[in-house]
Coordinates of C-alpha atoms and ligand atoms in Angstrom, one line a residue:
M1 CA 0.0 0.0 0.0
S2 CA 1.4 3.4 -0.9
Q3 CA 1.5 6.2 1.7
Q4 CA -1.8 7.4 0.3
L5 CA -5.1 5.8 1.4
N6 CA -7.5 5.9 -1.5
L7 CA -10.6 4.0 -0.5
V8 CA -14.0 3.2 -2.0
L9 CA -17.1 2.2 0.0
L10 CA -19.3 -0.1 -2.0
G11 CA -22.6 -1.6 -1.0
P12 CA -26.4 -1.5 -1.5
P13 CA -28.5 1.5 -0.5
G14 CA -28.8 1.5 3.3
S15 CA -25.9 -0.8 3.9
G16 CA -24.2 1.7 6.2
K17 CA -21.8 3.4 3.8
G18 CA -22.6 6.9 5.1
T19 CA -22.6 5.7 8.8
Q20 CA -19.1 4.1 8.4
G21 CA -17.8 6.8 6.0
E22 CA -18.4 9.5 8.6
R23 CA -16.5 7.5 11.2
L24 CA -13.7 6.8 8.9
Q25 CA -13.4 10.4 7.9
G26 CA -12.8 11.3 11.6
D27 CA -10.4 8.4 12.3
L28 CA -8.3 8.7 9.1
E29 CA -8.5 12.5 8.7
L30 CA -9.1 12.2 5.0
P31 CA -11.7 14.0 2.8
Y32 CA -14.9 12.0 2.4
Y33 CA -16.8 12.4 -0.8
A34 CA -20.3 11.0 -0.8
T35 CA -22.0 11.5 -4.2
G36 CA -25.5 11.3 -2.7
D37 CA -24.7 14.0 -0.1
I38 CA -23.1 16.2 -2.8
L39 CA -26.1 15.8 -5.1
R40 CA -28.6 16.5 -2.3
A41 CA -26.8 19.7 -1.3
A42 CA -26.9 20.8 -5.0
V43 CA -30.7 20.1 -5.0
R44 CA -31.1 22.1 -1.8
E45 CA -29.1 25.0 -3.2
G46 CA -31.0 24.9 -6.5
T47 CA -27.8 24.8 -8.7
E48 CA -27.8 23.5 -12.3
L49 CA -26.3 20.2 -11.1
G50 CA -29.2 19.9 -8.5
R51 CA -31.8 20.7 -11.2
V52 CA -30.5 17.9 -13.4
A53 CA -30.1 15.4 -10.6
K54 CA -33.4 15.9 -8.8
E55 CA -35.7 14.0 -11.1
Y56 CA -33.4 11.0 -11.3
M57 CA -32.9 10.9 -7.5
E58 CA -36.6 11.1 -6.7
R59 CA -37.3 8.1 -8.9
G60 CA -34.4 6.2 -7.4
D61 CA -32.6 6.1 -10.8
L62 CA -28.9 6.7 -11.2
V63 CA -27.8 10.2 -12.3
P64 CA -26.1 10.0 -15.8
D65 CA -22.4 9.0 -15.6
D66 CA -21.0 12.1 -17.3
V67 CA -22.5 14.4 -14.6
I68 CA -21.1 12.3 -11.7
V69 CA -17.7 11.6 -13.2
G70 CA -16.8 15.3 -13.6
M71 CA -18.1 16.1 -10.1
I72 CA -15.8 13.5 -8.4
G73 CA -12.8 13.9 -10.8
E74 CA -12.3 17.5 -9.7
R75 CA -12.4 16.6 -6.0
I76 CA -9.9 13.7 -6.3
D77 CA -7.6 16.1 -8.1
S78 CA -7.8 18.8 -5.3
P79 CA -4.9 19.5 -2.8
E80 CA -7.0 18.3 0.2
A81 CA -7.1 14.8 -1.4
A82 CA -3.3 14.6 -1.8
D83 CA -2.9 12.1 1.0
G84 CA -6.0 10.1 0.1
F85 CA -9.8 10.1 0.0
I86 CA -12.8 8.1 1.0
L87 CA -15.4 7.7 -1.8
D88 CA -19.0 6.7 -0.9
G89 CA -21.5 6.0 -3.6
F90 CA -19.0 6.3 -6.4
P91 CA -18.3 4.4 -8.6
R92 CA -21.7 2.9 -9.1
T93 CA -21.5 1.7 -12.7
E94 CA -18.8 0.1 -14.8
P95 CA -18.2 3.3 -16.9
Q96 CA -17.8 5.2 -13.6
A97 CA -15.2 2.6 -12.4
E98 CA -13.3 2.9 -15.7
A99 CA -13.4 6.7 -15.5
L100 CA -12.1 6.6 -11.9
A101 CA -9.2 4.2 -13.0
A102 CA -8.4 6.6 -15.9
K103 CA -8.4 9.7 -13.6
L104 CA -6.2 8.0 -11.0
E105 CA -3.8 6.8 -13.7
E106 CA -3.6 10.3 -15.1
L107 CA -2.6 11.5 -11.5
G108 CA -0.1 8.6 -11.0
R109 CA -2.2 7.2 -8.2
E110 CA -4.1 4.0 -7.5
L111 CA -6.9 2.7 -5.3
T112 CA -5.8 1.1 -2.0
A113 CA -9.0 -1.0 -1.5
V114 CA -12.7 -1.2 -2.2
L115 CA -14.6 -2.1 1.0
L116 CA -17.9 -3.9 0.2
I117 CA -20.4 -3.5 3.0
D118 CA -22.6 -6.5 2.5
V119 CA -26.2 -6.7 3.7
S120 CA -29.3 -8.5 2.5
D121 CA -32.2 -6.8 0.6
D122 CA -34.5 -7.4 3.6
E123 CA -32.1 -5.6 5.9
V124 CA -31.9 -2.7 3.4
V125 CA -35.7 -2.3 3.5
R126 CA -35.7 -2.4 7.3
R127 CA -33.0 0.2 7.6
L128 CA -34.2 2.6 5.0
G129 CA -37.8 2.4 6.1
G130 CA -36.7 3.6 9.6
R131 CA -34.0 6.1 8.5
R132 CA -34.5 9.8 9.5
T133 CA -32.3 12.5 8.0
C134 CA -31.8 16.0 9.2
V135 CA -32.8 18.7 6.7
E136 CA -29.9 21.1 7.4
N137 CA -26.8 18.8 7.2
G138 CA -28.0 15.3 6.4
H139 CA -27.1 13.8 9.8
V140 CA -28.6 10.3 9.8
F141 CA -30.6 8.5 12.5
H142 CA -32.8 5.4 12.7
V143 CA -36.1 5.1 14.6
E144 CA -35.0 1.8 16.1
F145 CA -31.2 1.3 15.7
N146 CA -30.1 4.9 16.3
P147 CA -32.9 7.0 17.6
A148 CA -32.6 10.8 18.2
R149 CA -32.8 11.9 21.8
Q150 CA -35.9 14.0 21.0
E151 CA -38.2 12.5 18.3
G152 CA -38.1 14.4 15.0
V153 CA -35.2 16.7 16.1
C154 CA -31.5 16.3 15.1
D155 CA -29.2 15.7 18.1
L156 CA -26.3 17.5 16.4
D157 CA -27.9 20.7 14.9
G158 CA -31.5 20.8 16.2
S159 CA -33.0 20.8 12.7
E160 CA -36.0 18.8 11.7
L161 CA -35.7 15.0 10.9
V162 CA -37.5 13.8 7.8
V163 CA -37.9 10.7 5.6
R164 CA -35.8 11.2 2.5
D165 CA -37.9 11.3 -0.7
D166 CA -36.1 8.2 -2.0
D167 CA -36.7 6.3 1.3
K168 CA -40.4 5.6 0.4
P169 CA -41.1 1.9 0.0
D170 CA -41.6 1.8 -3.8
V171 CA -38.5 3.9 -4.5
I172 CA -36.4 1.8 -2.1
R173 CA -37.3 -1.3 -4.2
H174 CA -36.3 0.5 -7.4
R175 CA -33.0 1.6 -5.9
L176 CA -32.3 -2.0 -5.0
D177 CA -33.1 -3.1 -8.6
Q178 CA -30.7 -0.4 -9.8
Y179 CA -28.0 -1.6 -7.4
H180 CA -28.3 -5.3 -8.5
S181 CA -28.3 -4.5 -12.2
K182 CA -25.8 -1.7 -12.4
T183 CA -23.6 -1.5 -9.3
A184 CA -23.3 -5.1 -8.1
P185 CA -21.2 -6.1 -11.2
L186 CA -18.5 -3.9 -9.7
I187 CA -18.0 -6.5 -7.0
E188 CA -16.5 -8.9 -9.6
F189 CA -14.7 -6.0 -11.4
Y190 CA -12.8 -5.1 -8.2
D191 CA -12.3 -8.7 -7.1
H192 CA -10.5 -9.4 -10.3
K193 CA -8.2 -6.5 -9.5
S194 CA -7.6 -8.0 -6.0
L195 CA -8.9 -4.7 -4.5
L196 CA -12.1 -6.0 -3.0
R197 CA -12.4 -6.5 0.8
R198 CA -15.8 -7.9 2.1
I199 CA -17.2 -6.4 5.3
E200 CA -20.1 -8.1 7.1
G201 CA -22.6 -5.2 7.3
A202 CA -25.4 -6.9 9.1
A203 CA -23.8 -6.5 12.6
A204 CA -24.1 -3.4 14.8
P205 CA -22.4 -0.2 13.6
E206 CA -19.6 -0.5 16.2
T207 CA -18.9 -4.1 15.1
V208 CA -18.8 -3.1 11.4
A209 CA -16.5 -0.3 12.3
E210 CA -14.1 -2.7 14.1
E211 CA -14.0 -5.0 11.1
I212 CA -13.2 -2.1 8.8
S213 CA -10.4 -1.1 11.2
R214 CA -9.0 -4.6 11.2
T215 CA -9.1 -4.7 7.4
L216 CA -7.3 -1.5 7.1
A217 CA -4.6 -2.6 9.6
T218 CA -4.1 -5.8 7.5
L219 CA -3.7 -3.7 4.4
R220 CA -1.1 -1.6 6.1
L221 CA 0.8 -4.7 7.2
E222 CA 0.7 -6.2 3.7
A223 CA 2.0 -3.0 2.3
D224 CA 4.8 -2.8 4.8
E225 CA 5.8 -6.4 4.1
A226 CA 5.9 -5.6 0.3
I227 CA 8.5 -2.9 0.8
Ligands
AP5_301 P1 -26.9 7.8 -1.9 O1 -27.2 8.9 -1.0 O2 -25.5 7.5 -2.2 O3 -27.8 6.6 -1.5 P2 -27.4 5.1 -1.3 O4 -26.2 4.5 -1.9 O5 -28.6 4.4 -1.8 O6 -27.0 5.0 0.1 P3 -27.8 5.5 1.3 O7 -27.4 6.9 1.7 O8 -29.3 5.2 1.2 O9 -27.4 4.5 2.5 P4 -26.0 4.2 3.2 O10 -25.4 3.0 2.7 O11 -25.2 5.5 3.3 O12 -26.6 3.9 4.7 P5 -26.7 4.8 6.0 O13 -25.3 4.8 6.6 O14 -27.4 6.0 5.8 O15 -27.5 8.2 -3.4 C1 -28.8 8.7 -3.5 C2 -29.1 8.9 -5.0 O16 -28.2 9.8 -5.6 C3 -29.0 7.6 -5.9 O17 -30.2 6.9 -5.8 C4 -28.8 8.3 -7.3 O18 -30.0 8.8 -7.8 C5 -27.8 9.4 -6.9 N1 -26.4 9.0 -7.0 C6 -25.5 9.0 -6.0 N2 -24.3 8.6 -6.4 C7 -24.5 8.3 -7.7 C8 -23.6 7.8 -8.7 N3 -22.3 7.5 -8.4 N4 -24.0 7.6 -10.0 C9 -25.3 7.9 -10.3 N5 -26.2 8.4 -9.4 C10 -25.8 8.6 -8.1 O19 -27.6 3.8 6.9 C11 -29.0 3.5 6.5 C12 -29.8 3.5 7.8 O20 -29.4 2.3 8.6 C13 -29.6 4.7 8.8 O21 -30.8 5.0 9.4 C14 -28.6 4.2 9.8 O22 -28.7 4.8 11.1 C15 -28.9 2.7 9.9 N6 -27.7 1.9 10.0 C16 -26.5 2.0 9.5 N7 -25.6 1.0 9.8 C17 -26.4 0.2 10.6 C18 -26.1 -1.0 11.3 N8 -24.9 -1.6 11.2 N9 -27.1 -1.6 12.0 C19 -28.3 -1.1 12.1 N10 -28.6 0.1 11.5 C20 -27.7 0.7 10.7

């Protein structure tokens, strides 16, 4: 493993990528780029990107590759990402994965690992059905697994907690279909490149976080041994 830590979080909607990504960002002190968060901020701010993305997101469809690729490419290329980055929700299609590989090659960099957070479809439906998200900053809670201290109010910034438009039951199912048809093929794509590390995502968030820490420690050890 090079000095840089260039990570991708892969997994179905609701697998806990955001929950673990936030933790990792704090632990590793690396920039965290979550395409869903970036797009939702653009929708809130009413930018051109947000206008384009909104209709796709509300339906649970993927936003076109060219829109997403440009958005992430410029972030990876920024000075704050010089020591590494954590990508959540990108890449999500094979063309996006190819574009990421091309961008990294152009920059003389490579991915360290792709962490697949694996959960079943039934668990996805359970988690997204109970998710509550704060309107101001997107902080995430769950009515059963991670409830806010005061119902309907974000613990962190006091703003209102709502159900995301794409967390309605029929949209959740469509997002899962999109995941299986367009994103799941990336599991084999990255496995072939020996970059894939499987994380059991069905456990409690702390247990998942511990498994990720152990995986990263193993990667560091392997990299040290290779020197
Ligand atoms: P995005 O926001 O990326 O949605 P997603 O991948 O479907 O992921 P989620 O945010 O729903 O879930 P998560 O895995 O982060 O889980 P979380 O930690 O919140 O994308 C939204 C849309 O944007 C897409 O549909 C698409 O339109 C567009 N888009 C984004 N990227 C794109 C791309 N690259 N290309 C094209 N379009 C793109 O956890 C879920 C819930 O479970 C929470 O309530 C949490 O508290 C709870 N929870 C988490 N971990 C656990 C646990 N271990 N046990 C119990 N509960 C848990």
